[in-house]
mmCIF file of C-alpha atoms in Angstrom:
data_model
loop_
_atom_site.group_PDB
_atom_site.id
_atom_site.type_symbol
_atom_site.label_atom_id
_atom_site.label_comp_id
_atom_site.label_asym_id
_atom_site.label_seq_id
_atom_site.Cartn_x
_atom_site.Cartn_y
_atom_site.Cartn_z
ATOM 1 C CA MET A 15 7.815 29.382 20.905
ATOM 2 C CA ASN A 16 8.734 30.971 24.542
ATOM 3 C CA GLU A 17 7.999 27.507 26.229
ATOM 4 C CA SER A 18 10.238 26.227 28.373
ATOM 5 C CA ILE A 19 10.569 22.529 28.254
ATOM 6 C CA PRO A 20 10.274 20.474 31.561
ATOM 7 C CA THR A 21 13.270 18.574 32.907
ATOM 8 C CA ASP A 22 11.661 15.344 33.889
ATOM 9 C CA GLY A 23 10.484 15.341 30.235
ATOM 10 C CA VAL A 24 13.940 15.095 28.892
ATOM 11 C CA TYR A 25 16.911 12.231 29.767
ATOM 12 C CA MET A 26 19.720 13.699 30.922
ATOM 13 C CA SER A 27 22.856 11.480 30.847
ATOM 14 C CA ASP A 28 25.872 11.606 32.103
ATOM 15 C CA SER A 29 29.503 10.625 30.455
ATOM 16 C CA ASN A 30 29.199 6.995 32.591
ATOM 17 C CA THR A 31 25.433 5.539 31.172
ATOM 18 C CA ASN A 32 25.305 4.301 28.054
ATOM 19 C CA VAL A 33 22.201 5.761 25.764
ATOM 20 C CA LYS A 34 21.338 2.545 24.564
ATOM 21 C CA ASP A 35 20.028 1.748 27.894
ATOM 22 C CA ALA A 36 18.950 5.185 29.005
ATOM 23 C CA PRO A 37 14.775 5.480 28.779
ATOM 24 C CA ALA A 38 13.646 6.007 25.729
ATOM 25 C CA PHE A 39 11.569 10.183 25.987
ATOM 26 C CA HIS A 40 8.302 10.468 27.606
ATOM 27 C CA GLU A 41 7.851 13.747 25.385
ATOM 28 C CA ASN A 42 8.589 14.953 22.162
ATOM 29 C CA PRO A 43 7.850 18.581 22.264
ATOM 30 C CA TYR A 44 8.615 19.042 18.385
ATOM 31 C CA CYS A 45 5.866 16.440 17.312
ATOM 32 C CA LYS A 46 3.424 17.842 20.178
ATOM 33 C CA ALA A 47 3.597 20.976 18.246
ATOM 34 C CA LEU A 48 2.982 19.789 14.826
ATOM 35 C CA ASN A 49 0.220 16.974 15.952
ATOM 36 C CA ASN A 50 -1.489 20.467 17.350
ATOM 37 C CA ALA A 51 -0.956 22.531 14.667
ATOM 38 C CA LYS A 52 -3.692 24.620 13.204
ATOM 39 C CA ASP A 53 -4.586 26.061 9.702
ATOM 40 C CA ILE A 54 -4.409 29.382 10.025
ATOM 41 C CA GLN A 55 -7.857 29.736 8.712
ATOM 42 C CA PHE A 56 -9.392 29.066 12.028
ATOM 43 C CA ASP A 57 -9.579 29.971 14.948
ATOM 44 C CA HIS A 58 -7.525 28.420 17.608
ATOM 45 C CA ALA A 59 -10.528 27.288 19.823
ATOM 46 C CA ASP A 60 -11.629 23.736 19.150
ATOM 47 C CA VAL A 61 -14.845 23.408 17.195
ATOM 48 C CA GLU A 62 -16.891 22.564 20.745
ATOM 49 C CA GLY A 63 -14.890 26.103 21.777
ATOM 50 C CA ASN A 64 -12.292 24.524 24.169
ATOM 51 C CA ALA A 65 -9.058 26.161 23.991
ATOM 52 C CA GLN A 66 -6.002 24.722 23.498
ATOM 53 C CA ASN A 67 -3.528 23.932 26.711
ATOM 54 C CA GLY A 68 -0.352 25.740 25.957
ATOM 55 C CA PRO A 69 0.940 27.888 22.696
ATOM 56 C CA VAL A 70 -0.251 26.767 19.833
ATOM 57 C CA VAL A 71 1.633 26.367 15.807
ATOM 58 C CA SER A 72 -0.854 28.283 13.844
ATOM 59 C CA LEU A 73 -0.064 28.110 9.715
ATOM 60 C CA SER A 74 -1.591 27.962 6.362
ATOM 61 C CA PHE A 75 -2.631 24.068 5.604
ATOM 62 C CA ALA A 76 -2.917 24.872 2.107
ATOM 63 C CA SER A 77 0.186 26.572 1.700
ATOM 64 C CA LEU A 78 2.034 23.062 3.076
ATOM 65 C CA PHE A 79 -0.030 21.249 1.639
ATOM 66 C CA ASP A 80 1.280 22.934 -1.834
ATOM 67 C CA ALA A 81 4.565 23.100 -0.589
ATOM 68 C CA LEU A 82 4.927 19.105 0.492
ATOM 69 C CA GLY A 83 3.540 19.077 -3.387
ATOM 70 C CA THR A 84 6.526 20.136 -4.479
ATOM 71 C CA CYS A 85 9.201 18.829 -2.267
ATOM 72 C CA LEU A 86 8.040 15.180 -1.552
ATOM 73 C CA LYS A 87 11.287 14.051 -3.420
ATOM 74 C CA ASP A 88 13.221 14.522 -0.173
ATOM 75 C CA GLU A 89 13.043 12.379 2.133
ATOM 76 C CA SER A 90 13.061 13.827 5.353
ATOM 77 C CA SER A 91 9.529 15.847 3.777
ATOM 78 C CA VAL A 92 8.406 12.628 3.378
ATOM 79 C CA LEU A 93 8.384 12.222 7.187
ATOM 80 C CA LEU A 94 7.015 15.200 7.999
ATOM 81 C CA LEU A 95 3.669 14.154 5.728
ATOM 82 C CA TYR A 96 3.597 11.681 7.827
ATOM 83 C CA SER A 97 4.022 13.050 11.227
ATOM 84 C CA LEU A 98 1.199 15.238 9.783
ATOM 85 C CA VAL A 99 -1.355 12.531 8.830
ATOM 86 C CA HIS A 100 -1.214 10.127 11.524
ATOM 87 C CA GLY A 101 -0.764 12.531 14.020
ATOM 88 C CA ASN A 102 -2.601 16.062 12.827
ATOM 89 C CA CYS A 103 -6.480 14.979 12.900
ATOM 90 C CA ASP A 104 -6.896 18.258 11.740
ATOM 91 C CA PHE A 105 -4.630 18.320 8.782
ATOM 92 C CA GLN A 106 -5.606 14.598 7.872
ATOM 93 C CA GLU A 107 -8.491 16.597 7.601
ATOM 94 C CA TYR A 108 -7.968 19.071 5.104
ATOM 95 C CA VAL A 109 -6.090 17.128 2.967
ATOM 96 C CA LEU A 110 -9.145 14.202 2.353
ATOM 97 C CA VAL A 111 -11.474 17.399 1.853
ATOM 98 C CA ARG A 112 -8.781 18.739 -1.124
ATOM 99 C CA THR A 113 -10.125 17.822 -5.025
ATOM 100 C CA ASP A 114 -6.608 18.302 -5.987
ATOM 101 C CA LEU A 115 -5.538 14.739 -4.499
ATOM 102 C CA ASP A 116 -2.942 14.308 -7.362
ATOM 103 C CA THR A 117 -0.961 17.494 -5.597
ATOM 104 C CA LEU A 118 0.195 14.884 -3.251
ATOM 105 C CA LEU A 119 -0.383 11.216 -4.632
ATOM 106 C CA MET A 120 1.095 12.024 -7.753
ATOM 107 C CA PRO A 121 4.649 12.567 -6.322
ATOM 108 C CA ILE A 122 4.322 9.645 -3.978
ATOM 109 C CA LEU A 123 3.096 6.853 -6.832
ATOM 110 C CA GLU A 124 5.981 8.566 -9.194
ATOM 111 C CA MET A 125 7.992 7.583 -6.403
ATOM 112 C CA LEU A 126 6.708 4.178 -5.502
ATOM 113 C CA TYR A 127 7.326 3.528 -9.564
ATOM 114 C CA ASN A 128 10.740 4.301 -9.136
ATOM 115 C CA ALA A 129 11.263 1.643 -5.895
ATOM 116 C CA SER A 130 13.980 0.603 -6.872
ATOM 117 C CA ARG A 131 16.199 4.512 -6.477
ATOM 118 C CA LYS A 132 14.495 4.186 -2.894
ATOM 119 C CA THR A 133 15.843 2.931 0.042
ATOM 120 C CA SER A 134 13.265 0.621 2.525
ATOM 121 C CA ASN A 135 12.436 2.974 4.882
ATOM 122 C CA GLN A 136 11.104 5.394 2.025
ATOM 123 C CA ILE A 137 9.206 2.685 -0.097
ATOM 124 C CA TYR A 138 7.981 2.083 4.548
ATOM 125 C CA MET A 139 6.952 5.357 4.902
ATOM 126 C CA LEU A 140 5.582 6.297 1.590
ATOM 127 C CA LEU A 141 2.753 3.388 1.752
ATOM 128 C CA ILE A 142 2.209 4.073 5.452
ATOM 129 C CA ILE A 143 0.891 7.255 3.893
ATOM 130 C CA LEU A 144 -1.164 6.116 1.208
ATOM 131 C CA LEU A 145 -3.066 3.398 3.810
ATOM 132 C CA ILE A 146 -3.173 5.859 6.515
ATOM 133 C CA LEU A 147 -5.338 8.199 4.012
ATOM 134 C CA SER A 148 -7.632 4.863 1.842
ATOM 135 C CA GLN A 149 -8.737 4.373 5.676
ATOM 136 C CA ASP A 150 -11.392 7.290 4.484
ATOM 137 C CA SER A 151 -14.436 6.084 1.911
ATOM 138 C CA THR A 152 -14.175 9.093 0.271
ATOM 139 C CA PHE A 153 -10.559 9.087 -0.128
ATOM 140 C CA ASN A 154 -10.991 5.908 -2.106
ATOM 141 C CA ALA A 155 -14.424 7.538 -3.599
ATOM 142 C CA SER A 156 -12.083 10.665 -5.229
ATOM 143 C CA VAL A 157 -9.594 9.230 -6.293
ATOM 144 C CA HIS A 158 -10.976 6.774 -9.188
ATOM 145 C CA LYS A 159 -13.200 10.742 -9.943
ATOM 146 C CA LEU A 160 -9.688 12.038 -10.799
ATOM 147 C CA VAL A 161 -8.784 11.909 -13.683
ATOM 148 C CA LEU A 162 -5.214 12.761 -15.534
ATOM 149 C CA PRO A 163 -4.476 13.844 -18.930
ATOM 150 C CA SER A 164 -1.244 11.688 -18.660
ATOM 151 C CA VAL A 165 0.721 10.495 -16.637
ATOM 152 C CA PRO A 166 4.865 11.399 -18.708
ATOM 153 C CA TRP A 167 6.852 9.507 -16.169
ATOM 154 C CA TYR A 168 4.914 5.976 -16.671
ATOM 155 C CA GLN A 169 7.118 4.027 -19.304
ATOM 156 C CA GLU A 170 5.819 0.593 -19.712
ATOM 157 C CA ARG A 171 2.824 1.942 -21.915
ATOM 158 C CA LEU A 172 1.081 5.580 -22.283
ATOM 159 C CA MET A 173 -1.450 6.808 -20.353
ATOM 160 C CA HIS A 174 -4.749 8.905 -21.281
ATOM 161 C CA GLN A 175 -7.487 9.910 -19.580
ATOM 162 C CA THR A 176 -6.912 7.257 -16.388
ATOM 163 C CA SER A 177 -8.030 8.019 -13.082
ATOM 164 C CA LEU A 178 -5.987 8.726 -10.031
ATOM 165 C CA GLY A 179 -7.600 5.394 -8.538
ATOM 166 C CA SER A 180 -6.852 3.661 -11.383
ATOM 167 C CA LEU A 181 -3.065 4.576 -11.384
ATOM 168 C CA MET A 182 -2.957 3.887 -7.970
ATOM 169 C CA VAL A 183 -3.895 0.247 -8.086
ATOM 170 C CA VAL A 184 -1.031 -0.159 -11.215
ATOM 171 C CA VAL A 185 1.422 1.606 -9.062
ATOM 172 C CA LEU A 186 0.706 -0.609 -5.805
ATOM 173 C CA ILE A 187 0.767 -4.032 -7.788
ATOM 174 C CA ARG A 188 4.093 -3.552 -9.900
ATOM 175 C CA THR A 189 5.425 -2.230 -6.235
ATOM 176 C CA ILE A 190 4.143 -5.666 -5.261
ATOM 177 C CA LYS A 191 6.308 -7.361 -8.071
ATOM 178 C CA TYR A 192 9.346 -5.426 -7.688
ATOM 179 C CA ASN A 193 9.100 -6.395 -3.937
ATOM 180 C CA LEU A 194 8.846 -10.035 -4.669
ATOM 181 C CA SER A 195 12.132 -10.411 -7.050
ATOM 182 C CA LYS A 196 13.584 -7.829 -5.442
ATOM 183 C CA LEU A 197 13.111 -7.125 -1.906
ATOM 184 C CA ARG A 198 11.274 -9.879 -0.470
ATOM 185 C CA ASP A 199 9.795 -8.132 2.178
ATOM 186 C CA VAL A 200 6.384 -9.501 4.071
ATOM 187 C CA TYR A 201 5.481 -6.478 5.694
ATOM 188 C CA LEU A 202 5.912 -3.933 2.273
ATOM 189 C CA HIS A 203 3.587 -6.745 0.175
ATOM 190 C CA THR A 204 0.983 -6.511 3.299
ATOM 191 C CA ASN A 205 1.071 -2.652 3.254
ATOM 192 C CA CYS A 206 0.385 -2.656 -0.533
ATOM 193 C CA LEU A 207 -2.212 -5.390 -0.183
ATOM 194 C CA ALA A 208 -3.937 -3.031 2.228
ATOM 195 C CA ILE A 209 -4.244 -0.145 -0.034
ATOM 196 C CA LEU A 210 -5.531 -2.170 -2.322
ATOM 197 C CA ALA A 211 -8.322 -3.388 -0.158
ATOM 198 C CA ASN A 212 -9.102 -0.692 1.323
ATOM 199 C CA MET A 213 -10.058 0.923 -2.630
ATOM 200 C CA GLY A 214 -11.477 -2.142 -3.301
ATOM 201 C CA PRO A 215 -15.167 -1.596 -2.761
ATOM 202 C CA HIS A 216 -15.082 1.811 -4.032
ATOM 203 C CA ALA A 217 -13.868 1.372 -7.461
ATOM 204 C CA HIS A 218 -15.269 3.338 -10.494
ATOM 205 C CA LYS A 219 -14.671 2.910 -14.144
ATOM 206 C CA LEU A 220 -11.459 1.088 -13.075
ATOM 207 C CA SER A 221 -8.835 0.986 -16.554
ATOM 208 C CA ALA A 222 -8.431 -2.134 -18.529
ATOM 209 C CA TYR A 223 -5.106 -1.594 -17.595
ATOM 210 C CA ALA A 224 -5.562 -1.373 -13.865
ATOM 211 C CA SER A 225 -8.235 -4.093 -13.987
ATOM 212 C CA GLN A 226 -5.701 -6.880 -17.153
ATOM 213 C CA ARG A 227 -2.747 -5.948 -13.358
ATOM 214 C CA LEU A 228 -5.420 -6.850 -10.961
ATOM 215 C CA VAL A 229 -5.620 -10.127 -12.346
ATOM 216 C CA SER A 230 -2.393 -11.077 -13.166
ATOM 217 C CA LEU A 231 -1.532 -10.262 -9.943
ATOM 218 C CA PHE A 232 -3.426 -13.324 -8.674
ATOM 219 C CA ASP A 233 -1.714 -15.476 -11.139
ATOM 220 C CA MET A 234 1.042 -14.302 -10.312
ATOM 221 C CA LEU A 235 1.249 -15.158 -6.978
ATOM 222 C CA SER A 236 -0.675 -18.764 -7.543
ATOM 223 C CA ARG A 237 2.126 -19.581 -9.604
ATOM 224 C CA LYS A 238 3.958 -18.636 -6.691
ATOM 225 C CA TYR A 239 1.959 -20.897 -4.361
ATOM 226 C CA ALA A 240 1.924 -23.245 -6.287
ATOM 227 C CA LYS A 241 5.622 -23.783 -6.816
ATOM 228 C CA LEU A 242 6.072 -23.617 -2.594
ATOM 229 C CA ALA A 243 3.435 -26.410 -2.829
ATOM 230 C CA GLU A 244 4.842 -27.983 -4.735
ATOM 231 C CA LEU A 245 8.815 -27.889 -3.250
ATOM 232 C CA LYS A 246 6.959 -28.701 0.454
ATOM 233 C CA ASN A 247 5.456 -32.096 -1.364
ATOM 234 C CA ASP A 248 8.563 -32.706 -2.651
ATOM 235 C CA LYS A 249 10.906 -32.072 0.845
ATOM 236 C CA ALA A 250 8.224 -34.488 2.832
ATOM 237 C CA LEU A 251 8.292 -37.190 0.691
ATOM 238 C CA LYS A 252 12.417 -37.087 0.124
ATOM 239 C CA VAL A 253 14.395 -38.839 2.324
ATOM 240 C CA THR A 254 18.085 -36.991 3.861
ATOM 241 C CA PRO A 255 20.557 -38.236 6.785
ATOM 242 C CA ASP A 256 20.277 -34.716 7.978
ATOM 243 C CA GLN A 257 16.538 -34.614 9.618
ATOM 244 C CA MET A 258 17.397 -31.765 11.830
ATOM 245 C CA GLU A 259 18.113 -29.638 8.427
ATOM 246 C CA ALA A 260 15.183 -30.901 6.352
ATOM 247 C CA ASP A 261 12.502 -30.036 8.839
ATOM 248 C CA ILE A 262 14.649 -26.418 9.106
ATOM 249 C CA ILE A 263 13.810 -26.270 5.383
ATOM 250 C CA SER A 264 10.057 -27.729 5.556
ATOM 251 C CA ASP A 265 8.811 -25.268 8.245
ATOM 252 C CA ASP A 266 10.591 -22.157 6.195
ATOM 253 C CA THR A 267 8.995 -23.404 3.206
ATOM 254 C CA SER A 268 5.595 -24.208 5.685
ATOM 255 C CA THR A 269 5.529 -20.071 6.761
ATOM 256 C CA GLU A 270 6.050 -18.733 2.839
ATOM 257 C CA LEU A 271 3.332 -21.436 1.780
ATOM 258 C CA HIS A 272 0.438 -19.691 4.630
ATOM 259 C CA ILE A 273 2.273 -16.221 3.999
ATOM 260 C CA TYR A 274 1.417 -16.807 -0.241
ATOM 261 C CA THR A 275 -2.363 -18.358 1.023
ATOM 262 C CA ASP A 276 -2.828 -14.962 3.162
ATOM 263 C CA PHE A 277 -2.019 -12.996 -0.028
ATOM 264 C CA LEU A 278 -3.550 -15.096 -2.080
ATOM 265 C CA ARG A 279 -6.554 -14.569 -0.439
ATOM 266 C CA ILE A 280 -6.559 -10.696 0.303
ATOM 267 C CA VAL A 281 -6.123 -10.660 -3.900
ATOM 268 C CA LEU A 282 -9.735 -12.717 -3.850
ATOM 269 C CA GLU A 283 -11.142 -10.441 -1.244
ATOM 270 C CA ILE A 284 -10.073 -7.405 -3.338
ATOM 271 C CA ILE A 285 -11.330 -8.840 -6.778
ATOM 272 C CA ASN A 286 -14.774 -10.231 -4.988
ATOM 273 C CA ALA A 287 -15.421 -7.090 -3.447
ATOM 274 C CA ILE A 288 -15.263 -5.085 -6.790
ATOM 275 C CA LEU A 289 -17.407 -8.034 -8.442
ATOM 276 C CA THR A 290 -20.288 -7.866 -5.277
ATOM 277 C CA TYR A 291 -19.803 -3.800 -4.621
ATOM 278 C CA ALA A 292 -19.067 -2.147 -7.570
ATOM 279 C CA LEU A 293 -19.472 -4.582 -10.402
ATOM 280 C CA PRO A 294 -21.969 -1.942 -13.403
ATOM 281 C CA ARG A 295 -19.296 0.616 -12.641
ATOM 282 C CA ASN A 296 -16.478 -1.304 -13.523
ATOM 283 C CA PRO A 297 -17.117 -3.343 -16.841
ATOM 284 C CA GLU A 298 -13.296 -3.632 -17.589
ATOM 285 C CA VAL A 299 -12.726 -5.904 -14.127
ATOM 286 C CA VAL A 300 -15.680 -8.681 -15.549
ATOM 287 C CA TYR A 301 -13.649 -8.916 -19.112
ATOM 288 C CA ALA A 302 -9.764 -8.820 -17.459
ATOM 289 C CA VAL A 303 -11.626 -12.106 -14.878
ATOM 290 C CA LEU A 304 -13.372 -13.656 -18.775
ATOM 291 C CA HIS A 305 -9.987 -13.156 -20.112
ATOM 292 C CA ARG A 306 -8.039 -15.019 -17.871
ATOM 293 C CA GLN A 307 -10.382 -17.180 -15.638
ATOM 294 C CA GLU A 308 -8.430 -20.325 -16.574
ATOM 295 C CA VAL A 309 -6.326 -19.029 -13.459
ATOM 296 C CA PHE A 310 -8.918 -19.422 -11.001
ATOM 297 C CA GLN A 311 -9.793 -22.952 -11.773
ATOM 298 C CA PRO A 312 -6.755 -24.752 -9.319
ATOM 299 C CA PHE A 313 -8.447 -23.072 -6.507
ATOM 300 C CA LYS A 314 -11.929 -23.420 -6.957
ATOM 301 C CA ASN A 315 -12.259 -26.655 -4.270
ATOM 302 C CA HIS A 316 -9.460 -24.921 -1.996
ATOM 303 C CA PRO A 317 -10.505 -25.158 1.136
ATOM 304 C CA ARG A 318 -9.204 -20.936 2.453
ATOM 305 C CA PHE A 319 -10.634 -19.991 -1.286
ATOM 306 C CA ASN A 320 -14.042 -21.921 -2.971
ATOM 307 C CA GLU A 321 -16.510 -19.584 -0.882
ATOM 308 C CA LEU A 322 -14.575 -16.200 -2.207
ATOM 309 C CA LEU A 323 -14.447 -17.995 -5.409
ATOM 310 C CA GLU A 324 -17.957 -18.610 -5.039
ATOM 311 C CA ASN A 325 -18.729 -15.208 -6.207
ATOM 312 C CA ILE A 326 -16.495 -15.105 -8.812
ATOM 313 C CA TYR A 327 -17.830 -17.754 -10.503
ATOM 314 C CA THR A 328 -21.527 -16.789 -10.601
ATOM 315 C CA VAL A 329 -20.619 -13.258 -12.211
ATOM 316 C CA LEU A 330 -18.360 -16.022 -14.876
ATOM 317 C CA ASP A 331 -21.367 -18.044 -15.433
ATOM 318 C CA PHE A 332 -23.309 -15.130 -15.723
ATOM 319 C CA PHE A 333 -21.457 -13.614 -18.240
ATOM 320 C CA ASN A 334 -20.334 -16.355 -20.221
ATOM 321 C CA SER A 335 -24.636 -18.095 -20.494
ATOM 322 C CA ARG A 336 -25.008 -14.332 -22.085
ATOM 323 C CA MET A 337 -22.119 -15.174 -24.689
ATOM 324 C CA ASP A 338 -23.137 -18.190 -25.435
ATOM 325 C CA MET A 339 -26.811 -17.160 -26.116
ATOM 326 C CA GLN A 340 -25.553 -14.491 -28.160
ATOM 327 C CA GLN A 341 -26.096 -14.978 -32.323
ATOM 328 C CA LEU A 342 -22.608 -13.835 -33.375
ATOM 329 C CA ASP A 343 -21.049 -13.688 -37.193
ATOM 330 C CA GLY A 344 -17.433 -14.256 -36.546
ATOM 331 C CA GLU A 345 -14.963 -14.194 -33.770
ATOM 332 C CA TRP A 346 -15.233 -12.224 -30.090
ATOM 333 C CA SER A 347 -13.345 -9.214 -30.806
ATOM 334 C CA VAL A 348 -12.185 -7.202 -27.677
ATOM 335 C CA ASP A 349 -15.113 -4.541 -28.462
ATOM 336 C CA LYS A 350 -17.316 -6.769 -29.249
ATOM 337 C CA VAL A 351 -16.714 -8.495 -25.499
ATOM 338 C CA LEU A 352 -17.028 -5.457 -24.462
ATOM 339 C CA GLU A 353 -20.300 -3.885 -25.820
ATOM 340 C CA LEU A 354 -21.720 -7.609 -24.412
ATOM 341 C CA ILE A 355 -20.372 -6.815 -21.023
ATOM 342 C CA ASN A 356 -21.624 -3.277 -20.800
ATOM 343 C CA LYS A 357 -24.819 -4.168 -22.564
ATOM 344 C CA ASN A 358 -25.347 -6.972 -19.517
ATOM 345 C CA CYS A 359 -24.133 -4.887 -16.595
ATOM 346 C CA ARG A 360 -26.782 -2.643 -16.782
ATOM 347 C CA SER A 361 -29.067 -6.101 -15.982
ATOM 348 C CA TRP A 362 -27.083 -6.988 -13.287
ATOM 349 C CA ARG A 363 -28.864 -8.162 -9.926
ATOM 350 C CA GLY A 364 -26.068 -9.143 -8.298
ATOM 351 C CA GLU A 365 -28.742 -12.712 -7.905
ATOM 352 C CA GLY A 366 -26.760 -15.593 -6.437
ATOM 353 C CA MET A 367 -23.927 -13.133 -5.268
ATOM 354 C CA LYS A 368 -22.864 -13.877 -0.915
ATOM 355 C CA MET A 369 -22.257 -11.020 0.558
ATOM 356 C CA PHE A 370 -18.941 -11.068 3.307
ATOM 357 C CA THR A 371 -17.977 -7.539 5.540
ATOM 358 C CA GLN A 372 -15.844 -5.704 3.738
ATOM 359 C CA LEU A 373 -12.094 -5.969 4.004
ATOM 360 C CA ARG A 374 -10.697 -3.501 5.814
ATOM 361 C CA PHE A 375 -6.917 -2.505 6.675
ATOM 362 C CA THR A 376 -6.176 0.806 9.092
ATOM 363 C CA TYR A 377 -2.913 1.798 10.193
ATOM 364 C CA GLU A 378 -1.090 1.435 13.832
ATOM 365 C CA GLN A 379 2.263 2.614 14.748
ATOM 366 C CA GLU A 380 4.212 0.498 16.996
ATOM 367 C CA SER A 381 4.072 0.404 20.556
ATOM 368 C CA HIS A 382 8.182 1.816 20.646
ATOM 369 C CA PRO A 383 8.021 3.676 17.625
ATOM 370 C CA GLU A 384 11.008 5.449 18.213
ATOM 371 C CA GLU A 385 12.692 2.461 17.443
ATOM 372 C CA PHE A 386 12.599 3.091 14.295
ATOM 373 C CA PHE A 387 12.101 6.157 13.905
ATOM 374 C CA ILE A 388 15.408 8.211 15.895
ATOM 375 C CA PRO A 389 17.456 6.196 13.814
ATOM 376 C CA TYR A 390 15.859 6.659 10.518
ATOM 377 C CA ALA A 391 15.791 10.256 11.511
ATOM 378 C CA TRP A 392 19.992 10.555 11.788
ATOM 379 C CA ARG A 393 20.749 9.057 9.428
ATOM 380 C CA LEU A 394 19.503 11.403 6.749
ATOM 381 C CA ILE A 395 20.907 13.622 8.900
ATOM 382 C CA LEU A 396 24.301 11.761 8.439
ATOM 383 C CA SER A 397 23.344 12.247 4.912
ATOM 384 C CA ARG A 398 23.199 16.024 4.808
ATOM 385 C CA GLY A 399 27.212 16.174 5.285
ATOM 386 C CA PHE A 400 27.227 16.427 9.144
ATOM 387 C CA SER A 401 30.944 15.419 10.248
ATOM 388 C CA PHE A 402 30.674 12.946 13.206
ATOM 389 C CA ASN A 403 33.469 9.997 14.285
ATOM 390 C CA PRO A 404 31.324 7.132 13.413
ATOM 391 C CA GLY A 405 33.246 5.544 16.332
ATOM 392 C CA ALA A 406 31.083 7.553 19.030
ATOM 393 C CA ILE A 407 27.841 7.100 18.039
ATOM 394 C CA ASN A 408 25.843 5.228 20.747
ATOM 395 C CA LEU A 409 22.365 6.118 19.660
ATOM 396 C CA PHE A 410 21.939 3.206 17.511
ATOM 397 C CA PRO A 411 24.349 0.614 15.766
ATOM 398 C CA VAL A 412 25.921 2.298 12.795
ATOM 399 C CA GLU A 413 28.530 0.577 10.080
ATOM 400 C CA ILE A 414 30.180 3.526 8.751
ATOM 401 C CA HIS A 415 33.818 3.290 7.172
ATOM 402 C CA VAL A 416 36.071 6.635 8.104
ATOM 403 C CA ASP A 417 36.919 6.549 4.250
ATOM 404 C CA ASP A 418 33.222 7.038 3.380
ATOM 405 C CA SER A 419 32.146 10.415 1.731
ATOM 406 C CA PRO A 420 29.086 11.935 4.408
ATOM 407 C CA SER A 421 26.249 11.188 2.072
ATOM 408 C CA SER A 422 27.246 7.498 1.144
ATOM 409 C CA GLU A 423 24.031 5.423 2.050
ATOM 410 C CA GLN A 424 25.313 3.751 5.579
ATOM 411 C CA LYS A 425 23.306 0.792 7.519
ATOM 412 C CA VAL A 426 21.542 1.637 10.700
#
């Protein structure tokens, strides 16, 4: 594109200026071109007939969509997809109306499944892409209706004829559990739960495995919460010579306890949303809640959780009473319980359920995104084999040993 770049939009430095203290770029022409790119199938004028300012990049969104689906294992492709779904409304809308969402989502979910082999930056980008897409209710409905014949890369169990939505729930919960044991990153936790919360009210025929994982997530977080609460109480009772150190430890425990309280509440909101808005379509969720109902008992009178648990116990009381009324020869089996649940789902009217405002999360880019993206982009450039003198890099702090190979992972 033969367009001159205005000099007032680019920082021009001399050798005596520290780049770290320099002002940021006012405008990135590459990002602008991406954000304004149009589908070649449509005219360059927008829907209101207004001409675009300056040259516009036209390309086939269909070809771009398919190409991205084949090369998302490359980190730079993930960054490109993020830039498009976040900055280009036309491309985002195109993605949301595609009926083959698995083309993009399956590579993303496979990479999250193998999170231990990915950098934290890559995991962030993948989750943010999913969060942006999950803000759309049509997307949330579509993923639950798209059935996958198999998931060959999922090793823990065979997954045949499972919905894309159920697979998303399973992989996101798996990512949370990995993060809890390895990374302990609150931001990553929050993003995973935000996507699940956006999907909750639209759940449709959630699989048995996904339903079990959801209740197991609550159980896992509740056990972590109980340990922190016990630790906090022990610290409060324990007398120590170094009171300042004890106060710091106590503050850290209180902060972590508060974080897990929020996490538990979000998981309860997700379960509550499914039971409130989509119970008849999700008998497996009802079965999972019935099967593990004891995990909710310790929180029944908790001030942060009791209002949400009232709805869950309304469901439990309804189905428990139906089981008690059922005359049964022999023991209850999984099939017999599911048969009873399916039968009573049809007569479920939601009586006694309190309606809460649906939890909805949206992604907002930080006010200074360049602080994350510029080091990340240059980190990728360094990993591609470009030779730079590590001691001369001033754009961002970097720890590179002279003996390291160009492809080695560097901390920036």
